[in-house]
Structures are given as C-alpha cells and as structure tokens.
PDB file of C-alpha atoms in Angstrom:
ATOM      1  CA  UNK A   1     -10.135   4.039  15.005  1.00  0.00           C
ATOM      2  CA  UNK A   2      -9.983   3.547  11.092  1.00  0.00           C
ATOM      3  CA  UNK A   3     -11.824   1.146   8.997  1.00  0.00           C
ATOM      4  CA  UNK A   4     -12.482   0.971   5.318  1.00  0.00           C
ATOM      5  CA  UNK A   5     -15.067  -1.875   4.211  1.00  0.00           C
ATOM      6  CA  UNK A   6     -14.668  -3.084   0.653  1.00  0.00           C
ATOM      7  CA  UNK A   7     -16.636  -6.874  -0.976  1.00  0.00           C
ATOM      8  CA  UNK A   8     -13.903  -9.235  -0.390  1.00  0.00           C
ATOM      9  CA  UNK A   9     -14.292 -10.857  -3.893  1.00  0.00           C
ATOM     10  CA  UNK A  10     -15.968 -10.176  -7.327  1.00  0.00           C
ATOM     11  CA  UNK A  11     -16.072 -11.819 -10.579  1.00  0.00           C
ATOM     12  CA  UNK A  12     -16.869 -10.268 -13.766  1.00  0.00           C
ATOM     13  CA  UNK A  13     -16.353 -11.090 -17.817  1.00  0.00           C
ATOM     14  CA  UNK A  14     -14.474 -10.347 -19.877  1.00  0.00           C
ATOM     15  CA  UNK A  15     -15.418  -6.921 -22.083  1.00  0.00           C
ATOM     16  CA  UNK A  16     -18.440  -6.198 -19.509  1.00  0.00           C
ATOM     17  CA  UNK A  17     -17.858  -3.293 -16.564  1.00  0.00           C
ATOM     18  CA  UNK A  18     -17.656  -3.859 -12.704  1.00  0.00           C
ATOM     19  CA  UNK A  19     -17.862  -1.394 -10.180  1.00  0.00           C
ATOM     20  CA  UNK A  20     -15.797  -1.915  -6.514  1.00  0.00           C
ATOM     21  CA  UNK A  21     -17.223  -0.270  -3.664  1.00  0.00           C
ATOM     22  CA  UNK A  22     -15.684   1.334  -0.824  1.00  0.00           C
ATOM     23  CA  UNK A  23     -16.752   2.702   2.281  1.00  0.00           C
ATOM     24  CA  UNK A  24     -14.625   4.273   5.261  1.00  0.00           C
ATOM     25  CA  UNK A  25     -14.934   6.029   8.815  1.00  0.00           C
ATOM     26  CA  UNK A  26     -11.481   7.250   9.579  1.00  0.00           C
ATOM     27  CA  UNK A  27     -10.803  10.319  11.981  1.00  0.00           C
ATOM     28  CA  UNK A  28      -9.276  12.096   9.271  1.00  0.00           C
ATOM     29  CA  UNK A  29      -9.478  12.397   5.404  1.00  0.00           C
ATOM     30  CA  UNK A  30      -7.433  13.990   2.781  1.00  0.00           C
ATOM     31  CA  UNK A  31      -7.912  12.193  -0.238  1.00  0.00           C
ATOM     32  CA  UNK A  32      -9.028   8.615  -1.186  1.00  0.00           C
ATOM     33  CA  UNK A  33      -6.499   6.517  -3.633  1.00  0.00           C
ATOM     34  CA  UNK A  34      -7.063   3.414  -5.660  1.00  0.00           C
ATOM     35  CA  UNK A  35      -4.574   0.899  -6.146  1.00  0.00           C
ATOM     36  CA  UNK A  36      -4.066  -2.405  -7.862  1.00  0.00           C
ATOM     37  CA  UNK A  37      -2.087  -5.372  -6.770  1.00  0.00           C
ATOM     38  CA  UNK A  38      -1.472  -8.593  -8.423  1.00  0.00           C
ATOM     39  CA  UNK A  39      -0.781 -11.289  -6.135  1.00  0.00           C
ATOM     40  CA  UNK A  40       2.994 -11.149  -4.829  1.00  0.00           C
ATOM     41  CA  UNK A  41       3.597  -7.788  -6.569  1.00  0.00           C
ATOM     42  CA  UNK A  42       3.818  -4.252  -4.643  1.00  0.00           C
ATOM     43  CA  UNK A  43       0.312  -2.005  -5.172  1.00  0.00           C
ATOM     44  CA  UNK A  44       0.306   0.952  -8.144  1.00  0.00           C
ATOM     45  CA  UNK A  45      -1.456   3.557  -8.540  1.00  0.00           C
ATOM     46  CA  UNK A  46      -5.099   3.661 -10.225  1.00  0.00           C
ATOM     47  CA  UNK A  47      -6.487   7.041  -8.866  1.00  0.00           C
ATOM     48  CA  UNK A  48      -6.402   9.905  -6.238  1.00  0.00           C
ATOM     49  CA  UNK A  49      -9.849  11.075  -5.060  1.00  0.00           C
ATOM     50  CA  UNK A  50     -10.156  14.553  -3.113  1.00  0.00           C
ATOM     51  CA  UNK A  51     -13.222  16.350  -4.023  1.00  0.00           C
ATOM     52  CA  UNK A  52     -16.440  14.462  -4.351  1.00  0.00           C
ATOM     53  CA  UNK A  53     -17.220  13.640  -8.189  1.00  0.00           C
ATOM     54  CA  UNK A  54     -15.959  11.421 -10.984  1.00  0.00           C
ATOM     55  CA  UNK A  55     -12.404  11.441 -11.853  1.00  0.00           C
ATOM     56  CA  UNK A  56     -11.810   9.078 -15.214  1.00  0.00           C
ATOM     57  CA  UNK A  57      -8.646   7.996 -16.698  1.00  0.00           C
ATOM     58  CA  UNK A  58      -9.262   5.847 -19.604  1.00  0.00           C
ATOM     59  CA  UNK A  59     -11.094   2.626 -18.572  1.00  0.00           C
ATOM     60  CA  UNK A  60     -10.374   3.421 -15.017  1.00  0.00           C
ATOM     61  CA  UNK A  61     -12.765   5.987 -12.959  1.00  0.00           C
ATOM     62  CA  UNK A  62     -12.968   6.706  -9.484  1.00  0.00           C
ATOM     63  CA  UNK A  63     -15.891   8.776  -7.185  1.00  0.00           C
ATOM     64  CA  UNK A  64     -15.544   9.960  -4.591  1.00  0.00           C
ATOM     65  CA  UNK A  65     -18.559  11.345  -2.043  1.00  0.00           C
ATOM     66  CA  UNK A  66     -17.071  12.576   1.314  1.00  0.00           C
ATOM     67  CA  UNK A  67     -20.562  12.959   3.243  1.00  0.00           C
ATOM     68  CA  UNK A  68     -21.696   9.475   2.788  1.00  0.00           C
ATOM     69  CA  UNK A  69     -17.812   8.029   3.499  1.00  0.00           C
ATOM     70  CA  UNK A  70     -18.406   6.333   0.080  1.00  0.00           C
ATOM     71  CA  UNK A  71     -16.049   5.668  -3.355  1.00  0.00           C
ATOM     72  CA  UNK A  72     -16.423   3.107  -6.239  1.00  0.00           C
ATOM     73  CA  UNK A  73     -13.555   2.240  -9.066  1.00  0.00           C
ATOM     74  CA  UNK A  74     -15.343   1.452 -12.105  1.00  0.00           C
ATOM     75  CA  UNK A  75     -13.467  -0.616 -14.174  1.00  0.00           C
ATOM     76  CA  UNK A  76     -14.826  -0.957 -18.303  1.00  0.00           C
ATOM     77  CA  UNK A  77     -14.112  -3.120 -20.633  1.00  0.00           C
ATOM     78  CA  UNK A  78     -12.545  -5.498 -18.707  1.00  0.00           C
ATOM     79  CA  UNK A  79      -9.217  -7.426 -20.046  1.00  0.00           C
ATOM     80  CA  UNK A  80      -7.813 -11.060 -18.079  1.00  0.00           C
ATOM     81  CA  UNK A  81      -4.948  -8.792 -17.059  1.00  0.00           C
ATOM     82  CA  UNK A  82      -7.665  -6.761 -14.851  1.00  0.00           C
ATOM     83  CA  UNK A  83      -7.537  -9.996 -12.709  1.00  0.00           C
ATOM     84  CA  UNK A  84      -5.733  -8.605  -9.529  1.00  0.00           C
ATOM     85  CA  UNK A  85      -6.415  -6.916  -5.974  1.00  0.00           C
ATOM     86  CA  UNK A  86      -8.441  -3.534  -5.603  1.00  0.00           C
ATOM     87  CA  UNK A  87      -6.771  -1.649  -2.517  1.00  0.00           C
ATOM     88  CA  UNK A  88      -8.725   1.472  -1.463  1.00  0.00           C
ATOM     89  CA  UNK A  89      -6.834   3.220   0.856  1.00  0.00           C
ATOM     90  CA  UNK A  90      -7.737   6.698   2.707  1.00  0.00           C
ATOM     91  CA  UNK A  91      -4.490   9.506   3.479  1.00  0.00           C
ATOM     92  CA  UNK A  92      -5.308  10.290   6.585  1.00  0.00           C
ATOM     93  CA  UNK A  93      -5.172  14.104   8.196  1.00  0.00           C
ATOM     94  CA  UNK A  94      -3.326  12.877  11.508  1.00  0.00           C
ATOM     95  CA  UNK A  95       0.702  12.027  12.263  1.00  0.00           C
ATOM     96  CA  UNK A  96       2.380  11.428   8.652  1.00  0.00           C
ATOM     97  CA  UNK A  97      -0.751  11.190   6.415  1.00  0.00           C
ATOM     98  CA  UNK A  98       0.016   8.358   5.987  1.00  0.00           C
ATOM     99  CA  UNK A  99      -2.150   5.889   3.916  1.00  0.00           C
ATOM    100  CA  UNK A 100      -4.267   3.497   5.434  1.00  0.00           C
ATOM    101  CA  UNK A 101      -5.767   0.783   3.583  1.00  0.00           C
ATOM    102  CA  UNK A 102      -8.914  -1.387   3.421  1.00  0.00           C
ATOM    103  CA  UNK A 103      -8.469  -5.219   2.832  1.00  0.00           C
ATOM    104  CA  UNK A 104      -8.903  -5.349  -0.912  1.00  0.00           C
ATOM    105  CA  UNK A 105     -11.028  -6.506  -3.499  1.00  0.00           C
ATOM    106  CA  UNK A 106     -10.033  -9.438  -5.413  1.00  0.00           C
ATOM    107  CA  UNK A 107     -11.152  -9.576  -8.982  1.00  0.00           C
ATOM    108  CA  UNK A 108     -11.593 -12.530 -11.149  1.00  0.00           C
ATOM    109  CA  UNK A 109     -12.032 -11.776 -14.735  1.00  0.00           C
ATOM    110  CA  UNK A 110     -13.544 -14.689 -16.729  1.00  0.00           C
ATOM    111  CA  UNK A 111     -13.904 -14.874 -20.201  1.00  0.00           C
TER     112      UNK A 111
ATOM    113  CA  UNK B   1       9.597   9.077 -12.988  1.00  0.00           C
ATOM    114  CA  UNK B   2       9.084   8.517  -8.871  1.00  0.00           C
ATOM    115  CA  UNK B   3      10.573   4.824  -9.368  1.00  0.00           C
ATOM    116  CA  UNK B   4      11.210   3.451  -5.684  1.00  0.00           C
ATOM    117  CA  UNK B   5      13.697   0.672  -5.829  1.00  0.00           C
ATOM    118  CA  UNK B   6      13.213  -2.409  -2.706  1.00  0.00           C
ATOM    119  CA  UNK B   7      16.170  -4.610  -1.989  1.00  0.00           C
ATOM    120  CA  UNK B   8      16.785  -8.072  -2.170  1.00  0.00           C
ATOM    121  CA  UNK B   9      13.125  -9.022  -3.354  1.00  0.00           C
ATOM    122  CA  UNK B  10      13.185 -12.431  -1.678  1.00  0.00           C
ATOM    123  CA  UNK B  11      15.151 -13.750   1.515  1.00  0.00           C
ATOM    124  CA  UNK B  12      15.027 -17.120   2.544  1.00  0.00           C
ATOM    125  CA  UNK B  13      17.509 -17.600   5.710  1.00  0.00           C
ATOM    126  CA  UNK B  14      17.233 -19.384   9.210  1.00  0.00           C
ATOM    127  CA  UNK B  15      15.608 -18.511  12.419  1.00  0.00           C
ATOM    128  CA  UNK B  16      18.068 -15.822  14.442  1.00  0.00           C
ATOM    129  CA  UNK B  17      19.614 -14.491  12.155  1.00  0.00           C
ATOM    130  CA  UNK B  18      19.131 -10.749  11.243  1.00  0.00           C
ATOM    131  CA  UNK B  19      17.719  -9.259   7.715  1.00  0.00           C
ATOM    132  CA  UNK B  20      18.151  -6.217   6.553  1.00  0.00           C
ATOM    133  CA  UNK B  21      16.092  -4.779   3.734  1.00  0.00           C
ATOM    134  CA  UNK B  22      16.563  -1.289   1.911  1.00  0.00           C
ATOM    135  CA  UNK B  23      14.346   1.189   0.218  1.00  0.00           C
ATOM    136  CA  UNK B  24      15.722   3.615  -2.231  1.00  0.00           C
ATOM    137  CA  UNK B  25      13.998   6.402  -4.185  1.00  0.00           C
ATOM    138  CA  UNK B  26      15.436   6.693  -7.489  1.00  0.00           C
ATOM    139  CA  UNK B  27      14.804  10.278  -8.831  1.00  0.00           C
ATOM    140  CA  UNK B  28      13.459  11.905  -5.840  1.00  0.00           C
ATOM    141  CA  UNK B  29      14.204  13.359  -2.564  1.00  0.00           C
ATOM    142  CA  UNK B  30      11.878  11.683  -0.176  1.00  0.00           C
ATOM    143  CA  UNK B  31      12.049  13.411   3.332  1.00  0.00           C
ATOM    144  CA  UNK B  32       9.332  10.339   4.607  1.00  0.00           C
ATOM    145  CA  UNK B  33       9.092   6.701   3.864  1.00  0.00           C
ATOM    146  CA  UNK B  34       6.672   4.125   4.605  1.00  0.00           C
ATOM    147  CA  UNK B  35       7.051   0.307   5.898  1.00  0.00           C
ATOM    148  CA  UNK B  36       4.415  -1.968   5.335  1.00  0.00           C
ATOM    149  CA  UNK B  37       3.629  -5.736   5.753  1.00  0.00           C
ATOM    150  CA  UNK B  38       1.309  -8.017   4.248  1.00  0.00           C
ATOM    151  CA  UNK B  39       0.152 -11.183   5.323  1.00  0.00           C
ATOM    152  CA  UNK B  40      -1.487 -13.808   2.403  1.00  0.00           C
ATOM    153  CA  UNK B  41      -4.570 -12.515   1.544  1.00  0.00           C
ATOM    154  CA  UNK B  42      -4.316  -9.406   3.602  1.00  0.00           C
ATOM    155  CA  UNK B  43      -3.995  -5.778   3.437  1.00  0.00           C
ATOM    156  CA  UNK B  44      -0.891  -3.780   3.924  1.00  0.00           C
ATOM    157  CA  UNK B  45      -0.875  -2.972   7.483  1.00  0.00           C
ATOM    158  CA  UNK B  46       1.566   0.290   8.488  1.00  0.00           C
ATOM    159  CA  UNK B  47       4.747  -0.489  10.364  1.00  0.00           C
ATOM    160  CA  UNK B  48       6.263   2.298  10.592  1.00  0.00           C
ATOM    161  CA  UNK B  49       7.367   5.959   9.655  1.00  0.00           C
ATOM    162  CA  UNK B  50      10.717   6.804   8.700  1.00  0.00           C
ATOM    163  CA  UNK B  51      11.491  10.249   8.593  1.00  0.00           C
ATOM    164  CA  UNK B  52      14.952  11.776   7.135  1.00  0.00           C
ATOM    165  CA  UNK B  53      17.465  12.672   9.646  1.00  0.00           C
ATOM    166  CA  UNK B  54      15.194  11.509  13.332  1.00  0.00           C
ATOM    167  CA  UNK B  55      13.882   8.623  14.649  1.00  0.00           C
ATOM    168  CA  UNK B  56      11.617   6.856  12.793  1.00  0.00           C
ATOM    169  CA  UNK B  57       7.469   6.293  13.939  1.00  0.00           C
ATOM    170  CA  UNK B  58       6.279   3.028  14.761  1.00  0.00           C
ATOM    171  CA  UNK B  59       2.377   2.054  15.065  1.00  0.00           C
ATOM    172  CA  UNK B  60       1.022   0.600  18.057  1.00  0.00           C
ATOM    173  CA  UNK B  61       2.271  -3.317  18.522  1.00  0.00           C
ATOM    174  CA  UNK B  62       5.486  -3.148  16.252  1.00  0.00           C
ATOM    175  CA  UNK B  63       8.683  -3.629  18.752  1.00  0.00           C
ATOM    176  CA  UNK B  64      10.956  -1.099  18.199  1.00  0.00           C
ATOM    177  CA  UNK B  65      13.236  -3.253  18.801  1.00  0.00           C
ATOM    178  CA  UNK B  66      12.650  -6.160  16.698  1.00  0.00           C
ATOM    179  CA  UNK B  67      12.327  -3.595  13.520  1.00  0.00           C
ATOM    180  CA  UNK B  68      15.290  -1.298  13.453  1.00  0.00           C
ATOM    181  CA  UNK B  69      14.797   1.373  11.335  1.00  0.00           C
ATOM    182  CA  UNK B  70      17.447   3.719   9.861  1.00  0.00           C
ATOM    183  CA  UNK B  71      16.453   6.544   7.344  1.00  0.00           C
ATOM    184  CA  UNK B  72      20.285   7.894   7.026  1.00  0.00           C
ATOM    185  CA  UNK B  73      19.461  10.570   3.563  1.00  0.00           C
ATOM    186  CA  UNK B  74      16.698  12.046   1.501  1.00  0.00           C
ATOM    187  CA  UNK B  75      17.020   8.830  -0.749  1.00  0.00           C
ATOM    188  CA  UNK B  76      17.612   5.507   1.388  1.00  0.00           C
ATOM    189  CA  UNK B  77      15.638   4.579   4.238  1.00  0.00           C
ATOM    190  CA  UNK B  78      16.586   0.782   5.591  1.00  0.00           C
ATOM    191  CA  UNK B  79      14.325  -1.842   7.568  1.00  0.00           C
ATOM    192  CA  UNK B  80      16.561  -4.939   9.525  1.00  0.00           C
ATOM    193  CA  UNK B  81      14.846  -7.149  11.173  1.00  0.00           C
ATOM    194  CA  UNK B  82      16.697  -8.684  13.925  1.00  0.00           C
ATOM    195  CA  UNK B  83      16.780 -12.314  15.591  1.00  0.00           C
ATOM    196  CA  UNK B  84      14.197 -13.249  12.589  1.00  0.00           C
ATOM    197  CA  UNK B  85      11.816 -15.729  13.273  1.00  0.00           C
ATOM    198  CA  UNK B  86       9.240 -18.290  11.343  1.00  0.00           C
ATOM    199  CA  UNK B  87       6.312 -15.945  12.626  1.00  0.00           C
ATOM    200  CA  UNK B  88       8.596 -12.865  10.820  1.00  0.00           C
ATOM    201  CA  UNK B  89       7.801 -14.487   7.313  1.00  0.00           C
ATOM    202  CA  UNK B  90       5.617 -11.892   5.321  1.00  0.00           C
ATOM    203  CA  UNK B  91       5.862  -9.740   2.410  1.00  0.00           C
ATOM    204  CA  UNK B  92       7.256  -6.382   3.220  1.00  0.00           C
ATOM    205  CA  UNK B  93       6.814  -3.311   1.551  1.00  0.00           C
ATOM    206  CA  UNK B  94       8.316   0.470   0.973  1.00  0.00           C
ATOM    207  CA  UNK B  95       6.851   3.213   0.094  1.00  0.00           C
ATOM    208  CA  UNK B  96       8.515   7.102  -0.319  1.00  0.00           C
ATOM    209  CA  UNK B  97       6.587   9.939  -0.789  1.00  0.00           C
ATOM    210  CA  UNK B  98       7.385  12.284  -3.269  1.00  0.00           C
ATOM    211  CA  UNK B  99       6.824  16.138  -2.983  1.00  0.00           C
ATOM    212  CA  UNK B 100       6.259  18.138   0.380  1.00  0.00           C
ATOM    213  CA  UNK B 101       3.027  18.013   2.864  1.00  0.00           C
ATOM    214  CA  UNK B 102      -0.240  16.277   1.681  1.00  0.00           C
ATOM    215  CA  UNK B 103       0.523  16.926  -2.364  1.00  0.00           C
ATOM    216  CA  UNK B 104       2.991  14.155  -2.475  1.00  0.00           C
ATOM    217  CA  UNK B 105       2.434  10.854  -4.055  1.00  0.00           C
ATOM    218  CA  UNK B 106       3.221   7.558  -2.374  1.00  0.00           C
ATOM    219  CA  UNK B 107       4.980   5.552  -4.631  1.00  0.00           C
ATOM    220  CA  UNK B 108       5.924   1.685  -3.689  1.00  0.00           C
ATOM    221  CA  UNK B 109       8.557  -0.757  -4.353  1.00  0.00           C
ATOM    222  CA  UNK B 110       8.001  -4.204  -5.615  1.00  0.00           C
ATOM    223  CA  UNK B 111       8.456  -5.568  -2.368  1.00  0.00           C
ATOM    224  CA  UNK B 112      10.529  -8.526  -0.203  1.00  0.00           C
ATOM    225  CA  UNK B 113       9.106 -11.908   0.721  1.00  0.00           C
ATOM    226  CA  UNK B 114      10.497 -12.903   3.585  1.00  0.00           C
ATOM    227  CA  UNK B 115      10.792 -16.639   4.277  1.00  0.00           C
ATOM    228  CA  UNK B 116      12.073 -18.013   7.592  1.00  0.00           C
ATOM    229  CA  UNK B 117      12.896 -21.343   8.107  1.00  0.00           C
TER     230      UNK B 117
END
C-alpha cells in the first residue's frame, strides 16, 4: 500500500519562514512533487524532487532524502496569498506513474 | 505553455441524470490523462487512467460503470458520470501529462464541482 503523512494544519506570520514536512512509504518512487491548492481551485506546481538535496526556486525550496522517505517545502518570507493547501504527492514506479498524493497541509498565514 | 483546459467548471443538475465532463490539453499531445476527485478537506484520490486510443484504468472501488471514460485523441480525454447521484457531488479533477515515460509533467485543470440535488 501507499501512504504519505504530512501535519494537517500550520500557521505561520506573515514575513517569517515555515517548513512542511512530508514523509512517505510507497512501493515505488520516482520523484516527489510539491503542489499548492487554494481552496476550490485545481493544485499547481511548486517543485519536482528526484535526487536527495535542496532544490530552491525563489522563496520556494524543496528536499528531498530518499533513505529516510522524508521531504520538507520551505516556504520564506511568507505573503497572505501563501494561505492555501500544501499537497505532497509521490510518482510512483508501478502502472501509469501516476501521482499519488498525501492529504495536504493547510496553511494559515497571519499577519 | 502545458495549459490543460476542464469543462463546465460547475454543474448543478438533479439526481439520474448523466454528466459529462471534458479534459483538453491545450498545446500538447498527451498520450495519458488523469481523473481525480476530492472530497472537502481531502486529498485528490486517483480515479482513473485514461490512455489514448484503449480502455482507460480504473483504481480499485471506482465502477466502471458508473464513470465512463472515453480518451478518443492525443488532446481530449472525457469523464460522464452516469445516473448521478447526491453521494456523486465532489470536485473533480484532470490532469494530462506532458512528454513521454517518467520525464513528463502532470499538469491540472481548474477543476468541476459537481453538485447533485
């Protein structure tokens, strides 16, 4: 089976940094994404994980370690528009690598 | 680019009657789509896999029957759900993926919230 654990909510203030966790057991990996959802809206795309390490783009980074089944998006200098779902989602290696996702994060961003 | 256009974004119609939804990429070939659902406060659970040209994949517990899929070219894949009823209100979601094998993107559309009364 396939699970991905992630906190179910987090609040943070405006300007500071938070950091979403993620962990997974899936029977296959090929790459860990990031996505963001506000609430009746489809997800987009944050960031694409496949080697262990930091990947940054702008206030955005991702890392990844594939041993320990383990990613965090780092979000700095949070905005009130940051307010939204997290989605971490894992492409797996079986049938149509097809993303599966974890429940989501949901981020309040105070000022 | 990769733009993946959902239509109608919103449906609102009585219990029986059958909804169909379509998913379009816009400036790509897409040999597989994606269905989704999402329930309030809830992750995006896979339906289903449509593939281009054969029948599409459906994960364990979705009828086959109850969610007709039909993924007739590279750029349109369509979802109906027949006989709709109160307990088939969600949000439902598309997703193509650009590219070939496991370097392709997924890309989503915005979406349709289905209401049944």
């Amino acid at each position: 089976g396939q699970n991905i654990d992630q906190p179910t909510e987090m609040t943070a203030t405006e300007g500071a940094i938070v950091q979403i966790n993620c962990t997974y057991q899936t029977s296959g990996f090929n790459g860990l994404f990031w996505y963001q959802q506000h609430a009746g809206e489809a997800p987009t795309f944050l960031s694409y994980n496949v080697l262990d390490g930091l990947e940054e783009k702008g206030r955005f980074s991702s890392f990844l370690s594939r041993s320990k089944g383990y990613s965090y998006l780092l979000l700095k200098e949070l905005q009130m528009k940051d307010s939204a779902s997290y989605l971490c989602a894992v492409r797996l290696s079986t049938g149509a690598n097809n993303l599966f996702f974890g429940t989501g994060t949901r981020l309040t961003v105070i000022p | 680019g990769a733009v993946v256009s959902q239509h109608p974004s919103r449906v609102i119609c009585k219990s029986g009657t059958s909804v169909k939804i379509e998913c379009r990429s816009l400036d790509f070939q897409a040999t597989t789509m994606f269905w989704y659902r999402q329930f309030p406060k809830k992750s995006l659970m896979l339906m289903a896999t449509s593939n281009e040209g054969s029948k599409a994949t459906y994960e364990q517990g979705v009828e086959k029957d109850k969610f007709l899929i039909n993924h007739a070219s590279l750029t349109l894949s369509t979802l109906t759900v027949t006989s709709a009823h109160p307990e088939d209100s969600s949000f439902y979601i598309c997703s193509a993926r650009s590219g070939a094998g496991l370097g392709g993107a997924q890309h989503f559309g915005d979406g349709t919230r289905l209401s049944i009364l």
